[in-house]
CSV table of C-alpha atoms and ligand atoms in Angstrom, one decimal:
chain,number,residue,atom,x,y,z
A,1,MET,CA,-34.9,34.9,-75.0
A,2,PHE,CA,-36.1,33.9,-71.5
A,3,GLN,CA,-33.3,31.4,-70.8
A,4,PRO,CA,-30.8,33.9,-69.3
A,5,LEU,CA,-33.5,35.2,-66.9
A,6,ILE,CA,-34.3,31.7,-65.8
A,7,ILE,CA,-30.7,30.9,-65.2
A,8,LEU,CA,-30.3,34.1,-63.3
A,9,ALA,CA,-33.3,33.3,-61.1
A,10,LEU,CA,-31.9,29.8,-60.4
A,11,ALA,CA,-28.5,31.3,-59.5
A,12,VAL,CA,-30.1,33.8,-57.1
A,13,SER,CA,-32.2,31.1,-55.4
A,14,ALA,CA,-29.2,28.8,-55.1
A,15,SER,CA,-27.3,31.5,-53.3
A,16,ALA,CA,-30.0,32.2,-50.9
A,17,LEU,CA,-30.5,30.4,-47.6
A,18,ASN,CA,-33.9,28.9,-48.1
A,19,ASN,CA,-33.9,26.5,-45.2
A,20,GLY,CA,-37.2,27.8,-43.9
A,21,LEU,CA,-35.9,27.9,-40.3
A,22,MET,CA,-36.1,30.5,-37.5
A,23,LYS,CA,-39.2,32.3,-38.6
A,24,THR,CA,-39.2,33.6,-35.1
A,25,PRO,CA,-35.9,34.3,-33.1
A,26,PRO,CA,-34.3,31.0,-32.1
A,27,MET,CA,-34.3,30.1,-28.4
A,28,GLY,CA,-32.1,27.8,-26.4
A,29,TRP,CA,-28.9,27.6,-24.5
A,30,LEU,CA,-25.3,28.3,-25.5
A,31,ALA,CA,-22.2,27.3,-23.6
A,32,TRP,CA,-19.8,30.2,-24.3
A,33,GLU,CA,-20.4,33.1,-21.9
A,34,ARG,CA,-20.7,30.9,-18.8
A,35,TYR,CA,-18.3,28.0,-19.6
A,36,ARG,CA,-15.8,29.5,-22.0
A,37,CYS,CA,-13.0,27.2,-22.9
A,38,ASP,CA,-12.9,25.2,-19.6
A,39,ILE,CA,-11.4,21.9,-20.8
A,40,ASP,CA,-10.2,20.8,-17.3
A,41,CYS,CA,-12.6,17.9,-16.9
A,42,ASP,CA,-10.3,16.2,-14.4
A,43,ASN,CA,-10.6,19.0,-11.9
A,44,ASP,CA,-13.9,20.6,-12.9
A,45,PRO,CA,-16.0,17.8,-14.3
A,46,LYS,CA,-19.3,19.6,-13.9
A,47,ASN,CA,-18.4,22.7,-15.8
A,48,CYS,CA,-15.9,21.6,-18.4
A,49,ILE,CA,-16.8,21.6,-22.1
A,50,SER,CA,-17.8,17.9,-22.4
A,51,GLU,CA,-20.8,15.9,-23.6
A,52,LYS,CA,-21.9,15.6,-20.0
A,53,LEU,CA,-22.4,19.4,-19.8
A,54,PHE,CA,-24.6,19.4,-22.9
A,55,MET,CA,-26.5,16.4,-21.7
A,56,ASP,CA,-27.1,18.0,-18.3
A,57,MET,CA,-28.4,21.1,-19.9
A,58,ALA,CA,-30.6,19.1,-22.3
A,59,ASP,CA,-32.1,17.3,-19.2
A,60,ARG,CA,-32.9,20.6,-17.6
A,61,LEU,CA,-34.4,22.1,-20.8
A,62,SER,CA,-36.7,19.1,-21.3
A,63,GLU,CA,-37.6,18.5,-17.6
A,64,ASP,CA,-37.9,22.0,-16.2
A,65,GLY,CA,-40.4,23.5,-18.6
A,66,TRP,CA,-38.0,25.3,-20.9
A,67,ARG,CA,-38.7,23.3,-24.0
A,68,GLU,CA,-42.4,23.9,-23.9
A,69,LEU,CA,-41.7,27.7,-23.8
A,70,GLY,CA,-39.6,27.4,-27.0
A,71,TYR,CA,-36.1,27.0,-25.6
A,72,THR,CA,-35.1,24.1,-27.8
A,73,TYR,CA,-31.5,24.6,-29.0
A,74,ILE,CA,-28.5,23.3,-27.1
A,75,ASN,CA,-25.5,24.9,-28.7
A,76,ILE,CA,-21.9,23.9,-28.4
A,77,ASP,CA,-19.4,26.7,-28.8
A,78,ASP,CA,-15.6,26.8,-29.0
A,79,CYS,CA,-13.2,24.2,-27.7
A,80,TRP,CA,-15.2,21.1,-28.5
A,81,SER,CA,-13.0,19.5,-31.0
A,82,SER,CA,-9.8,17.6,-31.1
A,83,LYS,CA,-6.7,19.7,-31.9
A,84,ASP,CA,-6.2,17.7,-35.0
A,85,ARG,CA,-8.5,16.6,-37.9
A,86,ASP,CA,-8.8,12.9,-38.5
A,87,LYS,CA,-7.0,10.9,-41.1
A,88,ASP,CA,-9.6,11.9,-43.7
A,89,GLY,CA,-9.2,15.5,-42.9
A,90,ARG,CA,-12.5,15.7,-41.0
A,91,LEU,CA,-13.2,17.6,-37.8
A,92,GLN,CA,-13.5,15.3,-34.8
A,93,ALA,CA,-14.7,15.8,-31.2
A,94,ASP,CA,-12.2,15.7,-28.4
A,95,PRO,CA,-12.2,11.9,-27.6
A,96,LYS,CA,-11.8,12.3,-23.9
A,97,ARG,CA,-14.4,15.0,-23.4
A,98,PHE,CA,-16.9,13.7,-26.0
A,99,PRO,CA,-16.3,10.0,-25.9
A,100,SER,CA,-19.7,9.2,-27.6
A,101,GLY,CA,-19.2,11.7,-30.4
A,102,ILE,CA,-21.3,14.5,-31.8
A,103,LYS,CA,-23.8,12.2,-33.6
A,104,LYS,CA,-24.8,10.5,-30.4
A,105,LEU,CA,-25.1,13.9,-28.7
A,106,ALA,CA,-27.4,15.0,-31.5
A,107,ASP,CA,-29.5,11.9,-31.0
A,108,TYR,CA,-29.7,12.7,-27.3
A,109,MET,CA,-31.2,16.0,-28.1
A,110,HIS,CA,-33.5,14.7,-30.8
A,111,VAL,CA,-35.2,12.1,-28.6
A,112,ARG,CA,-35.9,14.9,-26.1
A,113,GLY,CA,-37.4,17.2,-28.8
A,114,LEU,CA,-34.4,19.4,-28.7
A,115,LYS,CA,-31.8,20.5,-31.3
A,116,LEU,CA,-28.1,20.5,-31.3
A,117,GLY,CA,-25.9,23.5,-32.4
A,118,ILE,CA,-22.2,23.4,-33.1
A,119,TYR,CA,-19.4,26.0,-33.6
A,120,GLY,CA,-16.7,26.5,-36.2
A,121,ASP,CA,-14.6,29.3,-37.5
A,122,MET,CA,-13.9,30.6,-41.0
A,123,GLY,CA,-10.1,31.1,-40.3
A,124,THR,CA,-7.2,28.8,-39.8
A,125,TYR,CA,-8.1,28.5,-36.1
A,126,THR,CA,-11.1,29.1,-33.9
A,127,CYS,CA,-10.8,32.0,-31.5
A,128,GLY,CA,-9.8,29.5,-28.9
A,129,GLY,CA,-7.1,28.0,-31.0
A,130,TYR,CA,-8.9,24.8,-32.3
A,131,PRO,CA,-8.9,23.8,-36.0
A,132,GLY,CA,-10.8,26.3,-38.1
A,133,THR,CA,-12.9,25.8,-41.3
A,134,PRO,CA,-11.1,27.8,-43.9
A,135,LEU,CA,-12.3,28.0,-47.5
A,136,ASP,CA,-11.0,24.7,-48.6
A,137,LYS,CA,-12.7,22.8,-45.7
A,138,ILE,CA,-16.1,24.4,-46.0
A,139,THR,CA,-17.8,21.7,-48.1
A,140,LEU,CA,-16.3,18.8,-46.0
A,141,ASP,CA,-17.2,20.3,-42.7
A,142,ALA,CA,-20.8,21.2,-43.8
A,143,GLN,CA,-21.2,17.6,-44.8
A,144,THR,CA,-19.8,16.3,-41.6
A,145,PHE,CA,-22.2,18.5,-39.5
A,146,ALA,CA,-25.1,17.2,-41.6
A,147,GLU,CA,-24.0,13.6,-41.1
A,148,TRP,CA,-23.9,14.2,-37.4
A,149,GLU,CA,-27.4,15.5,-37.7
A,150,VAL,CA,-26.5,18.9,-36.3
A,151,ASP,CA,-29.3,21.5,-36.4
A,152,MET,CA,-27.5,24.8,-36.2
A,153,PHE,CA,-24.0,26.1,-36.9
A,154,LYS,CA,-22.3,29.2,-35.6
A,155,TYR,CA,-19.5,30.3,-38.0
A,156,ASP,CA,-17.0,32.6,-36.1
A,157,GLY,CA,-14.4,34.7,-37.8
A,158,CYS,CA,-11.1,34.7,-35.9
A,159,TYR,CA,-7.9,34.2,-38.0
A,160,SER,CA,-9.5,35.1,-41.3
A,161,ASN,CA,-9.2,38.3,-43.4
A,162,ASP,CA,-11.9,40.4,-45.1
A,163,THR,CA,-11.5,38.7,-48.5
A,164,GLU,CA,-11.8,35.2,-47.0
A,165,GLN,CA,-14.8,36.2,-45.0
A,166,ALA,CA,-16.5,37.7,-48.1
A,167,GLN,CA,-16.1,34.4,-49.8
A,168,GLY,CA,-16.5,32.0,-46.9
A,169,TYR,CA,-19.7,33.1,-45.3
A,170,PRO,CA,-21.8,32.8,-48.5
A,171,LEU,CA,-20.0,29.6,-49.5
A,172,MET,CA,-20.8,28.0,-46.2
A,173,SER,CA,-24.5,29.0,-46.6
A,174,LYS,CA,-24.5,27.2,-50.0
A,175,ALA,CA,-22.7,24.2,-48.5
A,176,LEU,CA,-25.1,23.9,-45.7
A,177,ASN,CA,-28.1,24.2,-48.1
A,178,ALA,CA,-26.5,21.6,-50.3
A,179,THR,CA,-26.4,19.0,-47.6
A,180,GLY,CA,-30.3,18.9,-47.7
A,181,ARG,CA,-30.4,19.1,-43.9
A,182,PRO,CA,-32.0,22.2,-42.5
A,183,ILE,CA,-29.2,23.7,-40.4
A,184,GLY,CA,-29.7,27.2,-38.8
A,185,TYR,CA,-26.8,29.4,-39.8
A,186,SER,CA,-25.4,32.0,-37.4
A,187,CYS,CA,-22.8,34.3,-39.0
A,188,SER,CA,-20.3,36.3,-37.0
A,189,TRP,CA,-19.2,38.1,-40.1
A,190,PRO,CA,-20.6,41.6,-39.4
A,191,ALA,CA,-19.1,41.6,-35.9
A,192,TYR,CA,-15.7,41.3,-37.6
A,193,GLN,CA,-16.5,44.2,-40.0
A,194,GLY,CA,-17.6,46.8,-37.5
A,195,GLY,CA,-21.3,45.9,-37.8
A,196,LEU,CA,-22.2,48.8,-40.1
A,197,PRO,CA,-22.6,49.6,-43.8
A,198,PRO,CA,-20.8,50.1,-46.2
A,199,LYS,CA,-18.6,47.3,-44.9
A,200,VAL,CA,-21.5,45.2,-43.8
A,201,ASP,CA,-24.2,44.3,-46.4
A,202,TYR,CA,-27.3,43.5,-44.4
A,203,ASP,CA,-29.3,42.6,-47.5
A,204,LEU,CA,-26.8,39.9,-48.3
A,205,LEU,CA,-26.7,38.7,-44.7
A,206,GLY,CA,-30.5,38.3,-44.7
A,207,ASP,CA,-30.2,36.1,-47.8
A,208,ILE,CA,-27.5,33.8,-46.6
A,209,CYS,CA,-27.7,33.7,-42.7
A,210,ASN,CA,-30.5,33.1,-40.2
A,211,LEU,CA,-28.9,35.3,-37.6
A,212,TRP,CA,-25.7,37.2,-37.2
A,213,ARG,CA,-23.6,38.7,-34.4
A,214,ASN,CA,-23.3,42.4,-35.1
A,215,TYR,CA,-21.2,43.5,-32.2
A,216,ASP,CA,-18.8,42.7,-29.3
A,217,ASP,CA,-19.1,39.6,-27.1
A,218,ILE,CA,-21.3,39.9,-24.0
A,219,GLN,CA,-19.5,39.5,-20.7
A,220,ASP,CA,-21.1,38.8,-17.2
A,221,SER,CA,-21.6,42.5,-16.3
A,222,TRP,CA,-24.1,45.3,-16.5
A,223,ASP,CA,-21.5,47.5,-18.2
A,224,SER,CA,-21.4,44.9,-21.0
A,225,VAL,CA,-25.2,44.7,-21.4
A,226,LEU,CA,-25.4,48.5,-21.5
A,227,ALA,CA,-22.6,48.8,-24.1
A,228,ILE,CA,-24.5,46.3,-26.3
A,229,VAL,CA,-27.9,48.1,-25.7
A,230,ASP,CA,-26.2,51.5,-26.5
A,231,TRP,CA,-24.8,50.2,-29.8
A,232,PHE,CA,-27.9,48.4,-31.0
A,233,PHE,CA,-30.2,51.4,-30.4
A,234,LYS,CA,-27.8,54.0,-31.6
A,235,ASN,CA,-27.8,52.1,-34.9
A,236,GLN,CA,-31.4,51.0,-34.9
A,237,ASP,CA,-32.3,52.7,-38.2
A,238,ILE,CA,-29.7,50.5,-39.9
A,239,LEU,CA,-30.4,47.3,-38.0
A,240,ILE,CA,-34.3,47.3,-37.9
A,241,PRO,CA,-34.8,46.8,-41.6
A,242,ALA,CA,-32.2,44.0,-41.6
A,243,ALA,CA,-34.3,41.8,-39.3
A,244,GLY,CA,-37.4,39.8,-40.0
A,245,PRO,CA,-38.7,36.2,-40.1
A,246,GLY,CA,-35.7,33.9,-40.7
A,247,LYS,CA,-33.1,36.6,-40.3
A,248,TRP,CA,-32.2,38.2,-37.0
A,249,ASN,CA,-29.7,40.6,-35.5
A,250,ASP,CA,-28.0,38.9,-32.6
A,251,PRO,CA,-26.9,41.1,-29.6
A,252,ASP,CA,-25.5,37.9,-28.0
A,253,MET,CA,-26.4,35.6,-25.1
A,254,LEU,CA,-28.7,36.2,-22.1
A,255,ILE,CA,-26.5,36.2,-19.0
A,256,ILE,CA,-29.5,36.2,-16.6
A,257,GLY,CA,-28.8,33.7,-13.7
A,258,ASN,CA,-25.1,34.3,-13.6
A,259,PHE,CA,-23.1,36.7,-11.3
A,260,GLY,CA,-23.1,40.1,-13.0
A,261,LEU,CA,-26.7,41.3,-13.0
A,262,SER,CA,-29.1,42.4,-10.3
A,263,MET,CA,-32.7,41.3,-10.5
A,264,ASP,CA,-33.7,44.6,-12.0
A,265,GLN,CA,-30.9,44.4,-14.6
A,266,SER,CA,-31.9,40.9,-15.4
A,267,ARG,CA,-35.5,42.1,-16.1
A,268,SER,CA,-34.0,44.8,-18.2
A,269,GLN,CA,-31.9,42.5,-20.3
A,270,MET,CA,-34.9,40.2,-21.0
A,271,ALA,CA,-37.2,43.1,-21.8
A,272,LEU,CA,-34.8,44.8,-24.2
A,273,TRP,CA,-33.9,41.5,-25.9
A,274,ALA,CA,-37.6,41.0,-26.5
A,275,ILE,CA,-37.9,44.5,-27.9
A,276,MET,CA,-35.0,43.8,-30.2
A,277,ALA,CA,-36.5,40.5,-31.5
A,278,ALA,CA,-33.2,39.0,-30.4
A,279,PRO,CA,-32.3,35.3,-30.4
A,280,LEU,CA,-32.8,34.1,-26.8
A,281,PHE,CA,-29.8,31.9,-26.0
A,282,MET,CA,-29.2,31.6,-22.3
A,283,SER,CA,-25.6,31.0,-21.1
A,284,ASN,CA,-26.0,30.0,-17.5
A,285,ASP,CA,-26.2,27.0,-15.2
A,286,LEU,CA,-29.7,25.6,-15.5
A,287,ARG,CA,-28.9,23.1,-12.8
A,288,THR,CA,-28.6,25.7,-10.1
A,289,LEU,CA,-30.6,28.6,-11.5
A,290,ASN,CA,-32.3,30.6,-8.7
A,291,SER,CA,-36.1,31.1,-8.8
A,292,GLY,CA,-35.9,34.8,-9.6
A,293,ALA,CA,-33.8,34.3,-12.7
A,294,ARG,CA,-36.0,31.4,-13.8
A,295,ALA,CA,-39.2,33.5,-13.5
A,296,ILE,CA,-37.7,36.2,-15.7
A,297,LEU,CA,-36.4,33.7,-18.3
A,298,GLN,CA,-39.7,31.8,-18.3
A,299,ASN,CA,-42.0,34.8,-18.4
A,300,LYS,CA,-44.6,33.8,-21.0
A,301,MET,CA,-45.7,37.3,-22.0
A,302,ILE,CA,-42.1,38.4,-22.7
A,303,ILE,CA,-41.3,35.3,-24.6
A,304,SER,CA,-44.5,35.8,-26.8
A,305,ILE,CA,-43.5,39.4,-27.4
A,306,ASN,CA,-40.0,38.2,-28.4
A,307,GLN,CA,-41.5,35.5,-30.6
A,308,ASP,CA,-44.2,37.7,-32.3
A,309,PRO,CA,-44.8,36.3,-35.8
A,310,LEU,CA,-44.5,39.7,-37.5
A,311,GLY,CA,-40.8,39.7,-36.5
A,312,ILE,CA,-40.5,43.4,-36.5
A,313,GLN,CA,-37.5,44.6,-34.5
A,314,GLY,CA,-38.5,47.4,-32.0
A,315,LYS,CA,-36.9,50.8,-31.5
A,316,ARG,CA,-36.1,53.4,-28.9
A,317,ILE,CA,-38.7,56.2,-29.2
A,318,LEU,CA,-37.7,58.5,-26.4
A,319,GLN,CA,-34.6,59.5,-24.5
A,320,ASP,CA,-36.0,61.7,-21.8
A,321,LYS,CA,-33.8,64.2,-19.9
A,322,SER,CA,-34.8,62.4,-16.7
A,323,HIS,CA,-32.6,59.5,-18.0
A,324,ILE,CA,-35.7,57.4,-18.6
A,325,GLU,CA,-35.8,55.9,-22.1
A,326,VAL,CA,-38.8,54.4,-23.8
A,327,PHE,CA,-38.7,51.5,-26.3
A,328,TRP,CA,-41.5,50.3,-28.5
A,329,ARG,CA,-42.1,47.3,-30.7
A,330,PRO,CA,-45.1,46.7,-33.0
A,331,LEU,CA,-46.8,43.3,-32.6
A,332,SER,CA,-49.3,41.3,-34.4
A,333,ASN,CA,-53.1,41.9,-33.8
A,334,ASN,CA,-52.4,45.7,-33.7
A,335,ALA,CA,-50.8,45.2,-30.3
A,336,SER,CA,-47.4,46.6,-29.2
A,337,ALA,CA,-44.9,46.4,-26.4
A,338,LEU,CA,-43.5,49.3,-24.4
A,339,VAL,CA,-40.4,49.3,-22.2
A,340,PHE,CA,-39.7,52.2,-19.8
A,341,PHE,CA,-36.0,51.9,-18.9
A,342,SER,CA,-34.1,53.8,-16.2
A,343,ARG,CA,-30.5,54.8,-16.6
A,344,ARG,CA,-30.6,56.4,-13.2
A,345,THR,CA,-28.6,55.2,-10.3
A,346,ASP,CA,-30.5,57.0,-7.4
A,347,MET,CA,-34.0,55.7,-6.7
A,348,PRO,CA,-37.2,54.5,-8.4
A,349,TYR,CA,-38.2,57.3,-10.7
A,350,ARG,CA,-41.8,58.3,-11.2
A,351,PHE,CA,-42.0,58.9,-14.9
A,352,LYS,CA,-45.1,60.7,-16.1
A,353,THR,CA,-46.3,60.5,-19.7
A,354,SER,CA,-49.3,59.5,-21.8
A,355,LEU,CA,-49.8,57.1,-24.7
A,356,ALA,CA,-50.6,60.1,-27.0
A,357,THR,CA,-47.2,61.5,-26.1
A,358,LEU,CA,-45.7,58.2,-27.2
A,359,ASN,CA,-47.4,58.5,-30.6
A,360,TYR,CA,-50.3,56.2,-30.0
A,361,THR,CA,-53.5,57.1,-31.9
A,362,VAL,CA,-56.8,58.0,-30.2
A,363,GLY,CA,-58.3,55.2,-28.3
A,364,SER,CA,-58.6,53.2,-25.1
A,365,TYR,CA,-55.9,50.6,-24.6
A,366,LYS,CA,-55.8,47.5,-22.3
A,367,VAL,CA,-52.3,47.5,-20.8
A,368,THR,CA,-50.7,44.6,-19.0
A,369,ASP,CA,-47.5,44.9,-17.0
A,370,VAL,CA,-45.7,41.8,-18.1
A,371,TYR,CA,-43.7,41.4,-14.9
A,372,THR,CA,-46.6,41.9,-12.4
A,373,TYR,CA,-49.5,40.8,-14.7
A,374,GLU,CA,-51.4,43.9,-13.5
A,375,THR,CA,-53.9,45.1,-16.1
A,376,THR,CA,-55.3,48.6,-16.5
A,377,THR,CA,-57.2,50.5,-19.2
A,378,VAL,CA,-55.4,53.6,-20.4
A,379,LYS,CA,-56.9,56.1,-22.8
A,380,ASP,CA,-54.4,57.8,-25.2
A,381,SER,CA,-54.9,61.1,-23.5
A,382,THR,CA,-54.6,59.8,-19.9
A,383,GLU,CA,-51.5,60.9,-18.1
A,384,PHE,CA,-50.0,58.0,-16.1
A,385,VAL,CA,-47.0,57.4,-13.9
A,386,VAL,CA,-44.7,54.4,-14.1
A,387,SER,CA,-42.2,53.9,-11.3
A,388,VAL,CA,-39.0,52.6,-12.8
A,389,ASN,CA,-36.2,51.2,-10.6
A,390,PRO,CA,-32.6,52.2,-11.2
A,391,THR,CA,-31.2,50.2,-14.1
A,392,GLY,CA,-34.6,48.5,-14.3
A,393,VAL,CA,-37.6,48.5,-16.5
A,394,VAL,CA,-41.3,48.6,-16.6
A,395,MET,CA,-42.6,46.6,-19.5
A,396,TRP,CA,-46.1,46.7,-21.0
A,397,TYR,CA,-48.0,44.6,-23.4
A,398,VAL,CA,-50.5,47.1,-25.0
A,399,SER,CA,-53.5,45.5,-26.7
A,400,ALA,CA,-55.1,47.0,-29.8
A,401,PRO,CA,-57.3,50.0,-29.1
A,402,ALA,CA,-60.8,49.1,-28.1
A,403,LYS,CA,-64.0,50.5,-29.5
A,404,VAL,CA,-64.5,53.7,-27.6
A,405,ASN,CA,-67.2,55.8,-29.2
A,406,SER,CA,-70.8,54.9,-29.1
A,407,ARG,CA,-72.9,57.4,-31.0
A,408,LEU,CA,-76.6,57.6,-31.0
A,409,PHE,CA,-78.4,57.9,-34.2
A,410,PHE,CA,-82.1,58.5,-34.6
A,411,ARG,CA,-83.7,56.7,-37.4
A,412,GLY,CA,-87.5,57.0,-37.5
A,413,SER,CA,-88.6,55.8,-34.1
A,414,HIS,CA,-85.7,53.5,-33.5
A,415,ILE,CA,-82.6,54.4,-31.6
A,416,ARG,CA,-79.6,52.5,-32.9
A,417,THR,CA,-76.1,52.4,-31.4
A,418,PHE,CA,-73.1,52.3,-33.7
A,419,ASP,CA,-69.7,51.3,-32.4
A,420,HIS,CA,-66.9,53.0,-34.2
A,421,GLU,CA,-63.6,51.2,-34.4
A,422,GLU,CA,-60.7,53.4,-33.7
A,423,VAL,CA,-58.1,53.6,-36.5
A,424,PRO,CA,-57.0,50.0,-36.0
A,425,ASN,CA,-53.4,50.5,-36.6
A,426,ASN,CA,-51.2,52.4,-34.3
A,427,ILE,CA,-48.1,51.4,-36.2
A,428,PRO,CA,-47.7,53.9,-39.1
A,429,SER,CA,-47.7,57.0,-36.8
A,430,LEU,CA,-44.6,55.6,-35.1
A,431,LEU,CA,-42.7,54.5,-38.1
B,501,GLA,C1,-15.6,34.8,-30.3
B,501,GLA,C2,-17.1,34.8,-30.3
B,501,GLA,C3,-17.7,34.3,-29.0
B,501,GLA,C4,-17.2,32.9,-28.8
B,501,GLA,C5,-15.7,32.9,-28.8
B,501,GLA,C6,-15.1,31.5,-28.7
B,501,GLA,O1,-15.1,35.7,-29.3
B,501,GLA,O2,-17.6,36.1,-30.6
B,501,GLA,O3,-19.1,34.3,-29.1
B,501,GLA,O4,-17.7,32.0,-29.7
B,501,GLA,O5,-15.1,33.5,-29.9
B,501,GLA,O6,-13.7,31.4,-28.7
């Protein structure tokens, strides 16, 4: 009588990705946006896709304070492999650009307390034209990555059709699980299906992948960041329930430190990626990063907001006619994060509001500006003004409401003071 149920339960658990990884959004560095498919190591040895590039970046992560902040993954993207599989049908790294091989590169990461990610594609070719991992190669390639002691795998979708993707993405999840090695699994599947239901099943994705690309590739421009922000917040009601510990929407890499963003725009990308509980993969040159970009990427308060253990993705709560938008994310300890973002292109705009207007419950809140570290106490009813630069943000960490009321009670001859906690939870009123 009970047997079919047990078998069903086993079948379900076997299909789920239970690698226990990425309980908070993964952080690290990913080659693609900045280095693309530069394979010209003869003429561009410092920037070509080679083991040297990944070792250089690993050195920077481990020596310049990144690792301690949580940036631990070094991820290879496209164009790493040889154009042909080896005699046993296995993927192999390009021998000229990766003379030591991927296993040695993984060792290089591990001795530094870092992790190595690698890239493949579920079609016949990768997007860059390298050998893909179609259905009949999934088991073999998962085993190869595990033997190389790789820690994360991004499975792209070029040159595959809907049917192959519907089979391949869950199959790869099982194959990675079956290796016994915990390997974080990034699925590009939804990005190839328009990112929305009914074509995309976010419940299934949460069961089989740790993160997934929902939308277009990021490019080194503010337009590109804005297009991504627009799409993610327009569809927030679909995307928010999909995310949580171990399963994340991925709006793509951080391009801070490259050429396309001003300092204000860089602060905006970092702030909005933290609100979105997005994976934080930088794609930049850590060897030459300027101090401004470094300060933004290494901002401890924003990182801790991004990494909040509740893992609740935040939302846009206001689009004001002034072209100021407000974003909010609930955090653990009854705290929250607020971002005031300006879509204006004229001058710093003095936006006036109150926490009550932003749906906060009655109370007195300690507020910290995460970029200036200035702290103030703001009562829910107090009107305040934030000055938001064009295309920039003001971002606040808002602590739990403090005890505000002291009431005097007379009891016999004693005077006793009772502190009344404010309703401790400011979350439900915003949901
Ligand atoms: C696709 C992906 C990118 C990158 C390239 C590599 O466009 O979305 O993130 O991996 O392929 O060719």
